[in-house]
Short mmCIF file of C-alpha atoms in Angstrom, two decimals:
data_model
loop_
_atom_site.label_atom_id
_atom_site.label_comp_id
_atom_site.label_asym_id
_atom_site.label_seq_id
_atom_site.Cartn_x
_atom_site.Cartn_y
_atom_site.Cartn_z
CA GLY A 15 -42.00 90.45 47.08
CA ILE A 16 -41.34 88.41 50.22
CA GLY A 17 -43.75 90.57 52.24
CA ARG A 18 -46.46 90.34 49.61
CA SER A 19 -46.04 86.55 49.49
CA ALA A 20 -46.28 86.25 53.28
CA ARG A 21 -49.57 88.18 53.29
CA ASN A 22 -50.88 85.69 50.72
CA GLY A 23 -49.88 82.62 52.75
CA ILE A 24 -46.63 81.89 50.90
CA LEU A 25 -43.57 81.84 53.16
CA ILE A 26 -40.36 82.46 51.19
CA LYS A 27 -37.31 82.01 53.38
CA GLY A 28 -34.96 84.51 51.71
CA GLY A 29 -34.30 86.81 48.80
CA GLU A 30 -32.08 84.31 46.96
CA PHE A 31 -34.96 81.81 46.93
CA LEU A 32 -37.29 84.45 45.52
CA GLU A 33 -34.85 85.17 42.70
CA THR A 34 -34.31 81.47 41.96
CA SER A 35 -38.08 80.92 41.89
CA ALA A 36 -38.31 83.40 39.02
CA ARG A 37 -36.13 81.04 36.93
CA ILE A 38 -38.08 77.82 37.55
CA THR A 39 -38.63 75.82 34.34
CA ALA A 40 -39.73 72.45 35.78
CA VAL A 41 -41.90 71.55 38.77
CA ALA A 42 -41.80 68.06 40.30
CA VAL A 43 -44.74 67.16 42.54
CA ASP A 44 -45.44 64.29 44.89
CA LYS A 45 -48.79 62.57 44.39
CA THR A 46 -50.22 61.50 47.75
CA GLY A 47 -51.09 64.47 49.92
CA THR A 48 -50.00 66.97 47.27
CA LEU A 49 -51.92 66.31 44.05
CA THR A 50 -54.43 64.24 46.01
CA GLU A 51 -56.31 64.96 49.22
CA GLY A 52 -54.15 62.62 51.28
CA ARG A 53 -57.23 60.95 52.80
CA PRO A 54 -57.50 57.59 51.01
CA GLN A 55 -60.63 55.48 51.36
CA LEU A 56 -60.98 51.69 51.14
CA THR A 57 -62.87 51.03 47.90
CA ASP A 58 -62.56 47.28 47.22
CA VAL A 59 -62.32 44.08 49.25
CA VAL A 60 -61.74 41.14 46.89
CA THR A 61 -61.50 37.59 48.25
CA LEU A 62 -59.56 35.00 46.22
CA ASP A 63 -59.82 32.07 48.65
CA PRO A 64 -63.21 30.29 48.84
CA ASP A 65 -62.66 29.64 52.54
CA VAL A 66 -62.16 33.35 53.32
CA ASP A 67 -65.00 35.89 53.41
CA ARG A 68 -64.85 39.69 53.44
CA ARG A 69 -64.79 40.02 57.23
CA THR A 70 -61.99 37.46 57.60
CA LEU A 71 -59.88 39.18 54.95
CA LEU A 72 -60.40 42.54 56.65
CA ARG A 73 -59.56 41.06 60.06
CA TRP A 74 -56.19 39.68 58.92
CA ALA A 75 -55.27 42.83 57.02
CA ALA A 76 -56.26 45.19 59.82
CA ALA A 77 -54.42 43.14 62.44
CA ALA A 78 -51.19 43.46 60.43
CA GLU A 79 -51.69 47.11 59.50
CA ALA A 80 -52.28 48.05 63.16
CA GLY A 81 -48.53 48.24 63.59
CA SER A 82 -47.89 50.17 60.38
CA GLU A 83 -47.37 53.93 60.05
CA HIS A 84 -48.13 53.96 56.32
CA PRO A 85 -50.98 56.32 55.29
CA LEU A 86 -52.80 53.47 53.54
CA ALA A 87 -53.15 51.61 56.84
CA ARG A 88 -55.71 54.08 58.19
CA PRO A 89 -58.59 53.35 55.74
CA ILE A 90 -58.15 49.60 56.28
CA LEU A 91 -58.29 49.98 60.06
CA ASP A 92 -61.26 52.35 59.92
CA THR A 93 -63.27 49.98 57.71
CA ALA A 94 -62.40 46.96 59.85
CA ARG A 95 -63.53 48.73 63.01
CA ALA A 96 -66.74 49.89 61.33
CA GLU A 97 -67.53 46.28 60.42
CA GLY A 98 -66.70 44.95 63.87
CA VAL A 99 -63.45 43.15 63.04
CA GLY A 100 -60.99 45.81 64.15
CA PRO A 101 -57.78 44.61 65.81
CA GLU A 102 -57.20 44.65 69.54
CA GLY A 103 -53.72 45.90 70.36
CA ILE A 104 -50.89 45.68 67.85
CA PRO A 105 -49.33 42.71 66.04
CA GLY A 106 -46.25 40.93 67.32
CA ALA A 107 -43.98 42.54 64.74
CA VAL A 108 -44.36 44.62 61.60
CA THR A 109 -41.53 44.98 59.10
CA PRO A 110 -41.86 47.46 56.24
CA VAL A 111 -40.38 46.35 52.92
CA PRO A 112 -39.61 49.56 50.98
CA GLY A 113 -41.40 49.73 47.67
CA LYS A 114 -43.22 46.43 48.25
CA GLY A 115 -45.39 46.46 51.40
CA ILE A 116 -45.25 45.14 54.95
CA VAL A 117 -44.75 41.82 56.74
CA GLY A 118 -46.65 41.35 60.00
CA GLU A 119 -46.84 38.62 62.62
CA VAL A 120 -50.44 37.99 63.75
CA GLU A 121 -51.46 35.16 66.07
CA GLY A 122 -48.21 33.37 65.28
CA ARG A 123 -48.79 33.53 61.52
CA ARG A 124 -47.07 35.61 58.85
CA VAL A 125 -49.23 38.17 57.04
CA LEU A 126 -48.01 39.87 53.87
CA ILE A 127 -49.70 43.00 52.54
CA GLY A 128 -48.25 44.57 49.42
CA ASN A 129 -47.57 44.01 45.74
CA ALA A 130 -46.62 41.00 43.62
CA ALA A 131 -42.92 41.69 44.21
CA LEU A 132 -43.48 41.15 47.95
CA LEU A 133 -45.05 37.75 47.27
CA ALA A 134 -42.11 36.77 45.06
CA GLN A 135 -39.60 37.88 47.70
CA TYR A 136 -41.19 35.58 50.29
CA GLY A 137 -41.85 32.72 47.88
CA VAL A 138 -45.66 32.90 48.01
CA ASP A 139 -47.44 31.27 45.05
CA ASP A 140 -49.84 33.64 43.26
CA ASP A 141 -52.04 30.80 41.91
CA GLU A 142 -51.42 31.38 38.20
CA GLY A 143 -51.20 35.14 38.62
CA ARG A 144 -54.79 35.69 39.76
CA ALA A 145 -53.82 38.26 42.37
CA ALA A 146 -51.47 40.12 40.02
CA THR A 147 -54.17 40.26 37.32
CA ALA A 148 -56.76 41.59 39.77
CA ALA A 149 -54.23 44.12 41.06
CA ARG A 150 -53.58 45.42 37.53
CA GLU A 151 -57.32 45.83 36.91
CA LEU A 152 -57.74 47.83 40.12
CA ALA A 153 -54.69 49.95 39.37
CA ALA A 154 -55.98 50.73 35.88
CA ALA A 155 -59.08 52.14 37.55
CA GLY A 156 -56.91 54.55 39.56
CA ARG A 157 -56.91 52.57 42.81
CA THR A 158 -53.94 51.33 44.83
CA PRO A 159 -54.15 47.52 45.20
CA MET A 160 -52.67 45.55 48.08
CA ILE A 161 -52.43 41.77 47.94
CA VAL A 162 -52.99 39.98 51.27
CA ALA A 163 -51.37 36.62 51.99
CA VAL A 164 -51.42 34.59 55.20
CA ASP A 165 -48.43 32.29 55.54
CA ASP A 166 -47.97 30.88 52.01
CA ARG A 167 -51.53 31.42 50.74
CA VAL A 168 -52.99 34.45 48.97
CA ILE A 169 -56.42 35.16 50.42
CA GLY A 170 -57.45 38.35 48.62
CA LEU A 171 -56.85 41.98 47.74
CA LEU A 172 -57.72 45.35 49.17
CA ALA A 173 -57.78 48.57 47.17
CA VAL A 174 -57.77 52.17 48.32
CA ALA A 175 -58.22 55.35 46.36
CA ASP A 176 -57.34 58.94 47.08
CA THR A 177 -59.28 61.85 45.65
CA LEU A 178 -57.57 64.19 43.24
CA ARG A 179 -57.58 67.74 44.56
CA PRO A 180 -60.11 69.73 42.52
CA ASP A 181 -57.59 72.52 41.92
CA ALA A 182 -54.78 70.21 40.68
CA PRO A 183 -55.58 70.53 36.92
CA GLU A 184 -55.90 74.31 37.28
CA MET A 185 -52.56 74.43 39.10
CA VAL A 186 -50.85 72.65 36.21
CA ARG A 187 -52.47 74.96 33.66
CA ARG A 188 -51.42 78.08 35.58
CA LEU A 189 -47.86 76.83 35.99
CA HIS A 190 -47.62 76.43 32.22
CA ASN A 191 -49.05 79.93 31.76
CA ALA A 192 -46.46 81.25 34.22
CA GLY A 193 -43.65 79.94 32.01
CA VAL A 194 -42.99 76.51 33.56
CA GLU A 195 -42.10 74.14 30.73
CA LYS A 196 -42.65 70.79 32.44
CA VAL A 197 -44.71 69.49 35.38
CA VAL A 198 -43.53 66.08 36.59
CA MET A 199 -45.16 63.64 39.04
CA LEU A 200 -42.90 61.63 41.36
CA THR A 201 -44.68 58.88 43.30
CA GLY A 202 -44.06 55.58 44.97
CA ASP A 203 -47.41 54.31 43.70
CA THR A 204 -47.76 51.89 40.79
CA ARG A 205 -47.49 53.03 37.18
CA LEU A 206 -51.16 52.42 36.35
CA VAL A 207 -52.42 54.37 39.37
CA ALA A 208 -49.98 57.20 38.71
CA GLU A 209 -51.02 57.41 35.05
CA ALA A 210 -54.71 57.60 35.98
CA VAL A 211 -54.05 60.50 38.37
CA GLY A 212 -51.60 62.13 35.96
CA ARG A 213 -54.08 62.12 33.09
CA ALA A 214 -56.75 63.72 35.26
CA ALA A 215 -54.36 66.45 36.42
CA GLY A 216 -52.73 67.11 33.04
CA ILE A 217 -49.22 66.13 34.18
CA ASP A 218 -46.51 66.21 31.48
CA GLU A 219 -44.23 63.43 32.76
CA ILE A 220 -44.83 60.61 35.26
CA HIS A 221 -42.29 58.66 37.34
CA ALA A 222 -43.90 55.85 39.38
CA GLY A 223 -42.77 53.15 41.79
CA LEU A 224 -40.12 55.41 43.32
CA LEU A 225 -38.36 55.09 46.64
CA PRO A 226 -37.26 58.30 48.43
CA GLU A 227 -33.78 58.04 46.93
CA ASP A 228 -35.31 57.54 43.48
CA LYS A 229 -37.18 60.84 43.82
CA LEU A 230 -33.87 62.52 44.59
CA ASP A 231 -32.34 60.94 41.48
CA ALA A 232 -35.29 62.07 39.34
CA VAL A 233 -34.85 65.67 40.51
CA ALA A 234 -31.10 65.50 39.84
CA ASP A 235 -31.79 64.11 36.35
CA LEU A 236 -34.05 67.07 35.56
CA GLN A 237 -31.28 69.40 36.68
CA ARG A 238 -28.77 67.61 34.44
CA ARG A 239 -31.17 68.13 31.55
CA GLY A 240 -30.90 71.87 32.10
CA TYR A 241 -34.07 72.59 34.08
CA VAL A 242 -34.30 74.83 37.13
CA VAL A 243 -36.35 72.51 39.34
CA ALA A 244 -38.88 73.14 42.09
CA MET A 245 -39.89 70.08 44.11
CA VAL A 246 -43.25 70.09 45.89
CA GLY A 247 -43.90 67.58 48.68
CA ASP A 248 -45.47 67.12 52.10
CA GLY A 249 -43.83 64.13 53.78
CA VAL A 250 -40.63 62.94 55.42
CA ASN A 251 -39.94 60.79 52.33
CA ASP A 252 -39.87 63.95 50.20
CA ALA A 253 -37.18 65.70 52.27
CA PRO A 254 -34.14 64.43 50.27
CA ALA A 255 -35.70 65.56 46.98
CA LEU A 256 -36.74 68.89 48.52
CA ALA A 257 -33.15 69.51 49.60
CA THR A 258 -31.71 68.56 46.20
CA ALA A 259 -34.07 70.69 44.10
CA ASP A 260 -33.16 74.29 43.22
CA ILE A 261 -36.28 75.27 45.17
CA GLY A 262 -38.02 73.01 47.69
CA VAL A 263 -41.70 73.74 48.29
CA ALA A 264 -43.57 72.22 51.26
CA MET A 265 -47.31 72.00 51.69
CA GLY A 266 -47.21 73.74 55.06
CA ALA A 267 -50.62 72.91 56.47
CA ALA A 268 -50.50 69.18 55.71
CA GLY A 269 -46.75 68.75 55.46
CA SER A 270 -44.47 67.11 57.97
CA ALA A 271 -42.17 69.23 60.13
CA VAL A 272 -39.15 67.78 58.30
CA ALA A 273 -40.53 68.79 54.91
CA VAL A 274 -41.36 72.33 56.06
CA GLU A 275 -37.92 72.74 57.67
CA THR A 276 -36.09 71.43 54.57
CA ALA A 277 -38.04 73.47 52.03
CA ASP A 278 -37.15 76.96 50.78
CA ILE A 279 -40.81 77.92 50.35
CA ALA A 280 -43.75 76.81 52.51
CA LEU A 281 -47.32 77.08 51.31
CA MET A 282 -49.22 77.79 54.52
CA GLY A 283 -52.40 76.03 53.45
CA ASP A 284 -53.78 73.28 51.24
CA ASP A 285 -54.38 75.58 48.27
CA LEU A 286 -52.33 74.26 45.33
CA LEU A 287 -52.97 77.46 43.39
CA LYS A 288 -50.56 79.19 45.78
CA LEU A 289 -47.74 77.47 43.87
CA PRO A 290 -48.28 79.18 40.47
CA GLU A 291 -49.05 82.36 42.40
CA ALA A 292 -45.62 82.14 44.07
CA VAL A 293 -43.88 81.54 40.72
CA GLY A 294 -45.74 84.41 39.06
CA LEU A 295 -45.04 86.78 41.94
CA ALA A 296 -41.34 85.86 41.89
CA ARG A 297 -41.13 86.55 38.16
CA ARG A 298 -42.88 89.92 38.54
CA THR A 299 -40.67 90.90 41.48
CA VAL A 300 -37.47 90.08 39.61
CA ALA A 301 -38.79 91.93 36.53
CA VAL A 302 -39.34 95.06 38.67
CA MET A 303 -35.85 94.66 40.16
CA ARG A 304 -34.34 94.54 36.68
CA GLN A 305 -36.37 97.56 35.56
CA ASN A 306 -35.18 99.53 38.58
CA ILE A 307 -31.56 98.57 37.93
CA ALA A 308 -31.89 99.51 34.25
CA ILE A 309 -33.45 102.89 35.10
CA ALA A 310 -30.76 103.56 37.71
CA LEU A 311 -27.96 102.68 35.31
CA LEU A 312 -29.52 104.80 32.54
CA THR A 313 -29.80 107.74 34.93
CA VAL A 314 -26.14 107.40 35.91
CA VAL A 315 -25.10 107.20 32.26
CA VAL A 316 -27.06 110.38 31.39
CA LEU A 317 -25.58 112.27 34.35
CA LEU A 318 -22.03 111.16 33.53
CA ALA A 319 -22.55 112.08 29.87
CA GLY A 320 -23.70 115.53 30.94
CA VAL A 321 -20.61 116.01 33.10
CA PHE A 322 -18.20 114.98 30.30
CA LEU A 323 -20.01 117.10 27.72
CA ALA A 324 -19.91 120.13 30.04
CA GLN A 325 -16.17 119.66 30.60
CA ALA A 326 -15.65 119.45 26.85
CA GLY A 327 -17.58 122.67 26.35
CA VAL A 328 -20.24 121.04 24.26
CA VAL A 329 -22.92 122.10 26.67
CA ALA A 330 -22.98 124.99 29.09
CA PRO A 331 -22.17 124.08 32.65
CA PRO A 332 -24.94 124.56 35.17
CA PRO A 333 -25.05 127.92 36.96
CA PRO A 334 -23.25 128.05 40.32
#
């Protein structure tokens, strides 16, 4: 089974993991880079300050994001450079605020990029909730909104969207056909964005707005509910959940080295359909193992019965 999997681009790191994979009843998947392509594009630039135009909003946002390692920084920087307002160098300081956004220092001014909770944390007035309302509308459309504020003034929003992998709905369907009872999405994105992606993929249960430790807790909760859990992820943030799950599965081609090292199974490619293939192959392999054991035990029982019957004189002993 392990050799067959390896030929199909599925690296299973040991026999015990193959046997455990045959008992999987719930699969938890990360969203960005797993269910989606992992290549977000900037879709909306919304100005909320009459003194700020599109180029100015992009310039402030890109200057702050230049020092960020978050995947959503790349589409902002690419668009800003394409429109001639890309940053030169990096900002004075960039501080990530887990689950909320980033705080950057640009030209001696504070730039916030994130959600409404980030504004509240730094005491920035949302002007009667205009930014939060616009953010909810963008999120309902399946986009990830980011509010931009300079010092104590909200100047606009940016929104990015990632494309759902075309094979994600088929992966969910095949997992159900393979005997998996529940497919769960774990994401740090907002609830509205997660629900839009989850509906398109056919996900059974959605957990949104999670930090890395929250993903670990969600996996542990599934285990407490009696599920044998496989966790599928591709990033450093997924490593704790991968280690906690009964089976950790890393997207090998796009995954980080930490995720691949932590996982028990690595899918050596971006093909999500390898996941139900791995589960199905594990179930078939274990079924063959059980059949072989049953046949072997039955053979031993028949031979022992023959010996005892021969000794009792019920049947003639074999010729010498």
